[in-house]
mmCIF file of C-alpha atoms in Angstrom:
data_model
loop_
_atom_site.group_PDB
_atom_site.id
_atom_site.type_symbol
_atom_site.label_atom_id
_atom_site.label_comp_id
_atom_site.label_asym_id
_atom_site.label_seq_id
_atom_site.Cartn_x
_atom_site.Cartn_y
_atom_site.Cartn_z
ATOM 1 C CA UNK A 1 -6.395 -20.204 -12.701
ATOM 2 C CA UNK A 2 -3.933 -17.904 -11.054
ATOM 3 C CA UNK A 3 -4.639 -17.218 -7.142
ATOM 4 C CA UNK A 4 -3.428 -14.059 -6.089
ATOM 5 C CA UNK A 5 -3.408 -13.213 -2.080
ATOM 6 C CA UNK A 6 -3.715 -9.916 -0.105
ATOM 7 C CA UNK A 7 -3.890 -9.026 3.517
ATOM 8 C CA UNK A 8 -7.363 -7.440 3.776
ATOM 9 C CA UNK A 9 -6.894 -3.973 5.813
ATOM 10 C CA UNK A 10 -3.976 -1.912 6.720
ATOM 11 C CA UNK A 11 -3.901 0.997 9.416
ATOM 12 C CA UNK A 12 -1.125 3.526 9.272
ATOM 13 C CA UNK A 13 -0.518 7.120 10.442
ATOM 14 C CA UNK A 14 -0.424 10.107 7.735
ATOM 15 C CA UNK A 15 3.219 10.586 7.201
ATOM 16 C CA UNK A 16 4.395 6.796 7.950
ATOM 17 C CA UNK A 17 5.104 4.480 5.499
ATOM 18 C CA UNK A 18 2.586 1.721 4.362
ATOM 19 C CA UNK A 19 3.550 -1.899 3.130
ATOM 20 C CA UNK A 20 0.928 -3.785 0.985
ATOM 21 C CA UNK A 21 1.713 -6.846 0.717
ATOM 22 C CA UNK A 22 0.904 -9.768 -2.349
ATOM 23 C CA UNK A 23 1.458 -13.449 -3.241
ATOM 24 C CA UNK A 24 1.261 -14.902 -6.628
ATOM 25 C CA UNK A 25 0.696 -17.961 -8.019
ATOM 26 C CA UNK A 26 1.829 -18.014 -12.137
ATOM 27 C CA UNK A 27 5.451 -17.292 -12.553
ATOM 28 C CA UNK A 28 5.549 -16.406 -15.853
ATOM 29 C CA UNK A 29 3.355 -13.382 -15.691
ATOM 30 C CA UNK A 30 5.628 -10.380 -17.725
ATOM 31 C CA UNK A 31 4.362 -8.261 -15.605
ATOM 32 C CA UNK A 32 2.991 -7.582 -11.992
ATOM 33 C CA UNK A 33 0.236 -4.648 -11.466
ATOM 34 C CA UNK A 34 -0.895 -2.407 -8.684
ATOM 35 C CA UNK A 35 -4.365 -0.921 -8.894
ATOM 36 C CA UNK A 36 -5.802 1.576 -6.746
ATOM 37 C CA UNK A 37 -9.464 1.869 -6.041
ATOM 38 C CA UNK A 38 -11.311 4.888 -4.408
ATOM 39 C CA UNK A 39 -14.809 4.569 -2.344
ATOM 40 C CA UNK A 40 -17.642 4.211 -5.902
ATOM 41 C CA UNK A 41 -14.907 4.486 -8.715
ATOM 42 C CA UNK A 42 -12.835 2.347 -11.195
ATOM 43 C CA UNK A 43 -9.412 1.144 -10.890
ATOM 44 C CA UNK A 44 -6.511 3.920 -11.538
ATOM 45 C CA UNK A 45 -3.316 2.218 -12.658
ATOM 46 C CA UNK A 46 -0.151 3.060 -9.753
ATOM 47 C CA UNK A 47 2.542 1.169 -10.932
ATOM 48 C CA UNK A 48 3.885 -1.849 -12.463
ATOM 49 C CA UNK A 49 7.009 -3.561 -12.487
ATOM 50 C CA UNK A 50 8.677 -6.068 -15.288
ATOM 51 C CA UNK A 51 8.963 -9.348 -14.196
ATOM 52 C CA UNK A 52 13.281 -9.036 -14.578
ATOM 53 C CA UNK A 53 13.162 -6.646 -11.893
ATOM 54 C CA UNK A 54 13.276 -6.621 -8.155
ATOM 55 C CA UNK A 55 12.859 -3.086 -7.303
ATOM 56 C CA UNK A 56 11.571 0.233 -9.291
ATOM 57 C CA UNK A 57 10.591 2.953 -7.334
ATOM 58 C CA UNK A 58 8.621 6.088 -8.585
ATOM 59 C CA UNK A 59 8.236 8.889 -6.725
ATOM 60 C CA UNK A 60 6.709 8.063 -3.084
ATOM 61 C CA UNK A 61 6.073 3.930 -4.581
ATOM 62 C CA UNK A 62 8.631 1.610 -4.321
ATOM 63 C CA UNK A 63 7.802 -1.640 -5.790
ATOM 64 C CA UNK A 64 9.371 -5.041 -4.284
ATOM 65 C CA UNK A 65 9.666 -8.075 -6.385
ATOM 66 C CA UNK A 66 10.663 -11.506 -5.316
ATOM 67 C CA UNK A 67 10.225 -14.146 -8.271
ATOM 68 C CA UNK A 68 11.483 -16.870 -5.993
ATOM 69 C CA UNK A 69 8.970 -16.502 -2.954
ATOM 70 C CA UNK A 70 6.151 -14.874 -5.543
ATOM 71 C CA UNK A 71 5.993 -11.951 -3.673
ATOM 72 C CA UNK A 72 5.091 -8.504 -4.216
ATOM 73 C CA UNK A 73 5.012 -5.499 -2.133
ATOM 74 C CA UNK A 74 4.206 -1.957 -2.690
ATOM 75 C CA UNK A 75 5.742 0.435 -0.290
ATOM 76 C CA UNK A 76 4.039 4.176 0.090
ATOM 77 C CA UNK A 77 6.387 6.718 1.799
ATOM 78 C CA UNK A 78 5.533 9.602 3.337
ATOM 79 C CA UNK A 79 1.712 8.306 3.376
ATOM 80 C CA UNK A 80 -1.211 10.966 3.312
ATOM 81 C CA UNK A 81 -5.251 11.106 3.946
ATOM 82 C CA UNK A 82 -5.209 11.017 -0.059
ATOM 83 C CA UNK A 83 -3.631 7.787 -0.053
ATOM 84 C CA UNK A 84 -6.949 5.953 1.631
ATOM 85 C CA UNK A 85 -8.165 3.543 -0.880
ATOM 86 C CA UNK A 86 -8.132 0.070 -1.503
ATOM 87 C CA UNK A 87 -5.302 -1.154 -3.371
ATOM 88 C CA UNK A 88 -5.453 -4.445 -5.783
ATOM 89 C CA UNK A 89 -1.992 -6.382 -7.365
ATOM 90 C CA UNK A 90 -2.776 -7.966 -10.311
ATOM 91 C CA UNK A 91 -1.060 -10.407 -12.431
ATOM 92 C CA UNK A 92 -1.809 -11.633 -16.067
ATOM 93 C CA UNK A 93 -2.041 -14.902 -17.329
ATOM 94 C CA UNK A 94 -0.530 -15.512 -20.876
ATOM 95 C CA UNK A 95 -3.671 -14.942 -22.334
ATOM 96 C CA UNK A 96 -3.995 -11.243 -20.960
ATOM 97 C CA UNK A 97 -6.841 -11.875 -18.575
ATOM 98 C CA UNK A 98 -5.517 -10.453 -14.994
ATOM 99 C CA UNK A 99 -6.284 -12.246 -12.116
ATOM 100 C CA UNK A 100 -6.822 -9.803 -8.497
ATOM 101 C CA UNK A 101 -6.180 -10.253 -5.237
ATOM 102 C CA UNK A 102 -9.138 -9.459 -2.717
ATOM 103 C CA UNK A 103 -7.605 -5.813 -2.302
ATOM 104 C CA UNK A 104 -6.034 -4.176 0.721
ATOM 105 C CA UNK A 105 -7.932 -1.435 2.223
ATOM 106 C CA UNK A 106 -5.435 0.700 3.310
ATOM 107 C CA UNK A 107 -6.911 3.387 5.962
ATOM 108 C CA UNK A 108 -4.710 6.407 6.828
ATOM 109 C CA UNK A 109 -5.492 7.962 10.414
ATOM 110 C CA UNK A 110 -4.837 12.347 10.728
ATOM 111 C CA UNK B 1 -7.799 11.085 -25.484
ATOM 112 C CA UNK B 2 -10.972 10.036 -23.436
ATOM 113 C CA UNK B 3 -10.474 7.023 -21.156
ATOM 114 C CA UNK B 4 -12.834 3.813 -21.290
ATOM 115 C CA UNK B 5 -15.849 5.362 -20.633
ATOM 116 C CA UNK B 6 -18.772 2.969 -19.521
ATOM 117 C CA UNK B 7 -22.806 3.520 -19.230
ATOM 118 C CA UNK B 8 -24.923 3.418 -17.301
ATOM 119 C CA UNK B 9 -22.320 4.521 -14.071
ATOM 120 C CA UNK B 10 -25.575 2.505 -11.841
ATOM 121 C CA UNK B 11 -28.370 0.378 -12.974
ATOM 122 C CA UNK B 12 -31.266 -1.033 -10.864
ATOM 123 C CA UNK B 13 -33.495 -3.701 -11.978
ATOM 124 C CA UNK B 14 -35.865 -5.859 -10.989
ATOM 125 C CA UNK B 15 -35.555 -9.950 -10.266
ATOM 126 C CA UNK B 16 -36.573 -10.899 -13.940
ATOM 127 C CA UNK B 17 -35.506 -7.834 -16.275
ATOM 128 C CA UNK B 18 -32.501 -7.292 -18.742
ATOM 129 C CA UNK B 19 -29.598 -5.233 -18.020
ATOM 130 C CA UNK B 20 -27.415 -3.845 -20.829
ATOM 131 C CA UNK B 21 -24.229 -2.494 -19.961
ATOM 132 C CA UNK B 22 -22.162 -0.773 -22.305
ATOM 133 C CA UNK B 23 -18.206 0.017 -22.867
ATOM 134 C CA UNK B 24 -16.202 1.911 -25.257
ATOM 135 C CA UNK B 25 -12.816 1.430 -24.983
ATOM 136 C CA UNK B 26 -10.595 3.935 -25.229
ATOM 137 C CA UNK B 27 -9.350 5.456 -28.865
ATOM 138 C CA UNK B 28 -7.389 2.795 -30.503
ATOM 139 C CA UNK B 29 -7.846 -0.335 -28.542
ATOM 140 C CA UNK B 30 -9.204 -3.539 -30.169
ATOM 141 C CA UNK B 31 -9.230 -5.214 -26.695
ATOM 142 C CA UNK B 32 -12.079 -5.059 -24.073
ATOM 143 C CA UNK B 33 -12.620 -7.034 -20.886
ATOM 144 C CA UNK B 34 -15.511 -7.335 -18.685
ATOM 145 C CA UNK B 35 -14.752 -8.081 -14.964
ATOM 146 C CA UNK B 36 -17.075 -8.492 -12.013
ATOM 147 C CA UNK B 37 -16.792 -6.679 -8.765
ATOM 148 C CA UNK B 38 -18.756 -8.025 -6.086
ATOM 149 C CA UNK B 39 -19.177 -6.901 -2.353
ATOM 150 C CA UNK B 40 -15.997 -6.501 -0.881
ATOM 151 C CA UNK B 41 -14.002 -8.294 -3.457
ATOM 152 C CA UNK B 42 -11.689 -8.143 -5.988
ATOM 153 C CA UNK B 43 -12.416 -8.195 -9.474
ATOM 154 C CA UNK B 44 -13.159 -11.689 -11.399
ATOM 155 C CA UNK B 45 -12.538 -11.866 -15.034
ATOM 156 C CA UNK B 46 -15.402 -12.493 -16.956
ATOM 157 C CA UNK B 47 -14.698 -11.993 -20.870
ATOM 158 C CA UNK B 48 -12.481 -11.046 -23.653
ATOM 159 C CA UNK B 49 -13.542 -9.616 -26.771
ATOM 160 C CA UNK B 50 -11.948 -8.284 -29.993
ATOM 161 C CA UNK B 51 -13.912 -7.084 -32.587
ATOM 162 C CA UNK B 52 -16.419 -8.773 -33.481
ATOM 163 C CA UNK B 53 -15.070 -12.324 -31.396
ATOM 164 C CA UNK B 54 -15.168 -13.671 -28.610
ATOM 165 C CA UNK B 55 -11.860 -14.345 -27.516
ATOM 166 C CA UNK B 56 -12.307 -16.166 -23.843
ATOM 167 C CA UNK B 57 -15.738 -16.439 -21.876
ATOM 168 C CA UNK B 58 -14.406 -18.322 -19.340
ATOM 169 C CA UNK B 59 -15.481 -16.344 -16.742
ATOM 170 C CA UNK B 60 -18.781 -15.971 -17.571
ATOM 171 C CA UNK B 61 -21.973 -17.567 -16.062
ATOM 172 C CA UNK B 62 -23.599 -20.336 -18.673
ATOM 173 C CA UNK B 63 -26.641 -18.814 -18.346
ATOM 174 C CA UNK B 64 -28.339 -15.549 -18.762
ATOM 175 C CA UNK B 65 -24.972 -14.101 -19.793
ATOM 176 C CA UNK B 66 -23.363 -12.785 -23.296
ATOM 177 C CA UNK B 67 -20.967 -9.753 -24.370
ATOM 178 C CA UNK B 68 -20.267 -8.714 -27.539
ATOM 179 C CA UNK B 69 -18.211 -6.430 -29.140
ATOM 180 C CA UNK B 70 -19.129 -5.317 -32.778
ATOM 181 C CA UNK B 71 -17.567 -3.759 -35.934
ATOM 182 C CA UNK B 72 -19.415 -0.373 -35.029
ATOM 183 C CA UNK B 73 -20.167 0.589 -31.494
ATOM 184 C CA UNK B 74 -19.578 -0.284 -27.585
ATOM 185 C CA UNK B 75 -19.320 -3.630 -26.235
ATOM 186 C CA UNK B 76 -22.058 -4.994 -24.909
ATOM 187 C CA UNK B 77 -22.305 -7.043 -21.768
ATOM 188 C CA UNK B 78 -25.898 -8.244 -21.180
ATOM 189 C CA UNK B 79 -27.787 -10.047 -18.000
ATOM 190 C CA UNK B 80 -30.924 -11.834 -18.960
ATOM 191 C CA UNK B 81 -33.593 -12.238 -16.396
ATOM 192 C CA UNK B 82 -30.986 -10.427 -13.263
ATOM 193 C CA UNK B 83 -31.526 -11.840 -9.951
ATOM 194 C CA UNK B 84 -30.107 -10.518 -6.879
ATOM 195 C CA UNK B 85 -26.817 -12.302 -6.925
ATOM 196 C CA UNK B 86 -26.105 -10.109 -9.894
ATOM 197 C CA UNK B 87 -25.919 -7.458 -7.702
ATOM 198 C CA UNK B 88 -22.238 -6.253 -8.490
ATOM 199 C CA UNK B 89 -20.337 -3.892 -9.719
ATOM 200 C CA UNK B 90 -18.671 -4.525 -13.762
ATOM 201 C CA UNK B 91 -15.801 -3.130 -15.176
ATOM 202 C CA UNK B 92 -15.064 -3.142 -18.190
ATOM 203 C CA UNK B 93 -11.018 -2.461 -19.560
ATOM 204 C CA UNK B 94 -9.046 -2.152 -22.508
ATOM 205 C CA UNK B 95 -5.567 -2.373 -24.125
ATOM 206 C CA UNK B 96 -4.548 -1.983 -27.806
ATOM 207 C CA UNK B 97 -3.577 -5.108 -28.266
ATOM 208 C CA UNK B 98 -0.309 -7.441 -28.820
ATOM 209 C CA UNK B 99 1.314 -4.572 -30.900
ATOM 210 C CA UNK B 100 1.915 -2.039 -27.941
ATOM 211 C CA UNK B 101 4.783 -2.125 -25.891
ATOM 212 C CA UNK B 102 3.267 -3.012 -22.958
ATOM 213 C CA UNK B 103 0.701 -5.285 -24.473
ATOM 214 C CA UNK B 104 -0.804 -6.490 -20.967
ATOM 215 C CA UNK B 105 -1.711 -3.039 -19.178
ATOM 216 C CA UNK B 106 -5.519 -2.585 -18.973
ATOM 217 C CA UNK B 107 -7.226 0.693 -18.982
ATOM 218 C CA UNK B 108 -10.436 0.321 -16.185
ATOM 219 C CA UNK B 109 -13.633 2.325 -16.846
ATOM 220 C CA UNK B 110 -15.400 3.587 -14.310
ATOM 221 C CA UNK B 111 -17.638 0.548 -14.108
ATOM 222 C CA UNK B 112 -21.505 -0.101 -13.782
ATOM 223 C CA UNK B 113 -22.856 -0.602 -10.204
ATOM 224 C CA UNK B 114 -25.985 -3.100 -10.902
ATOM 225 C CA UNK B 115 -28.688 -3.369 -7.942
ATOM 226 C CA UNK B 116 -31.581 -5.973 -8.475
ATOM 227 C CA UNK B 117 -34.507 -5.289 -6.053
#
């Protein structure tokens, strides 16, 4: 199956920007996913991008795509307390079953 | 238009018991998926159902493991006999289906935190 790679932790200060990084195996995913994932609850959809794209950004998310290296980044400006989660990329196979990376707990200091 | 809702939100059982977990999938999706969550991971795929089928198990354990997903009613996912590796907690997700426009996105539920003693 897919393998899909994360850096585990990432430390920032509220109001910097954070950079989550992700690797990908299947290139023929349609689309690439970014999950977020509070302390005890379910994943909350962020963003996605289509796999033509290299960039979409929405609101404080800016979403990085580069089909040639497999790579994937999400980029949070401006980042806040709020924003202290753990964050998953996920890509699906042609058969719809998505494949996660480990996560990225992303911890935002005051 | 509720989201996937799932029951119970945590479960304990004993080494040896059954645990049901249920899912209903949001209002108009055909598609559910069970996923695992265990201890400081990410989520593993376990199962895809449409009504009524089985679409892909291949994440599921052999043993002690089934889903289902019928006509009427949640999906099912049920653990036979837990032991403590089950320990975990499932998600379950849906889409409507190859029709939408973005037929991939997933809709998570909440997801069932399971503790065997």
């Amino acid at each position: 199956g897919e393998d899909v790679e994360q850096s585990l932790f990432l430390s920032v200060r509220e109001g910097d920007s954070s950079v989550i990084n992700c690797t990908y195996t299947d290139s023929s995913s349609t689309y690439l996913y970014w999950y977020k994932q509070e302390p005890g609850a379910g994943l909350q959809l962020l963003t996605y991008i289509f796999s033509n794209m290299d960039m979409k950004q929405d609101q404080r998310l800016t979403v990085l795509l580069n089909k040639k290296d497999k790579h994937l980044s999400l980029r949070i400006a401006d980042t806040q307390t709020g924003d202290s989660a753990i964050y998953f990329c996920a890509e699906p196979d042609n058969f719809n079953k998505f494949y996660f990376g480990s996560g990225t707990k992303l911890n935002v200091k005051p | 238009n509720a989201g996937v809702m799932q029951n119970p939100r945590h479960l304990v059982r004993r080494r040896g018991q059954e645990a049901r977990l249920r899912c209903s999938p949001m209002k108009g999706h055909s598609h559910v998926y069970w996923y695992r969550q265990l201890p400081e991971e990410g989520l593993k795929f376990m199962v895809y159902l449409q009504k009524e089928n089985i679409i892909d198990e291949s994440g599921m354990p052999k043993e002690r493991f089934s889903a289902e997903f019928p006509k009427e009613g949640p999906s099912i996912l049920r653990i036979q006999q837990v032991v403590r590796g089950d320990s975990a907690a499932y998600f379950c997700a849906s889409s409507p289906g190859a029709l939408s426009g973005r037929a991939n996105e997933q809709f998570f539920g909440p997801g069932t935190r399971l503790t065997v003693l």
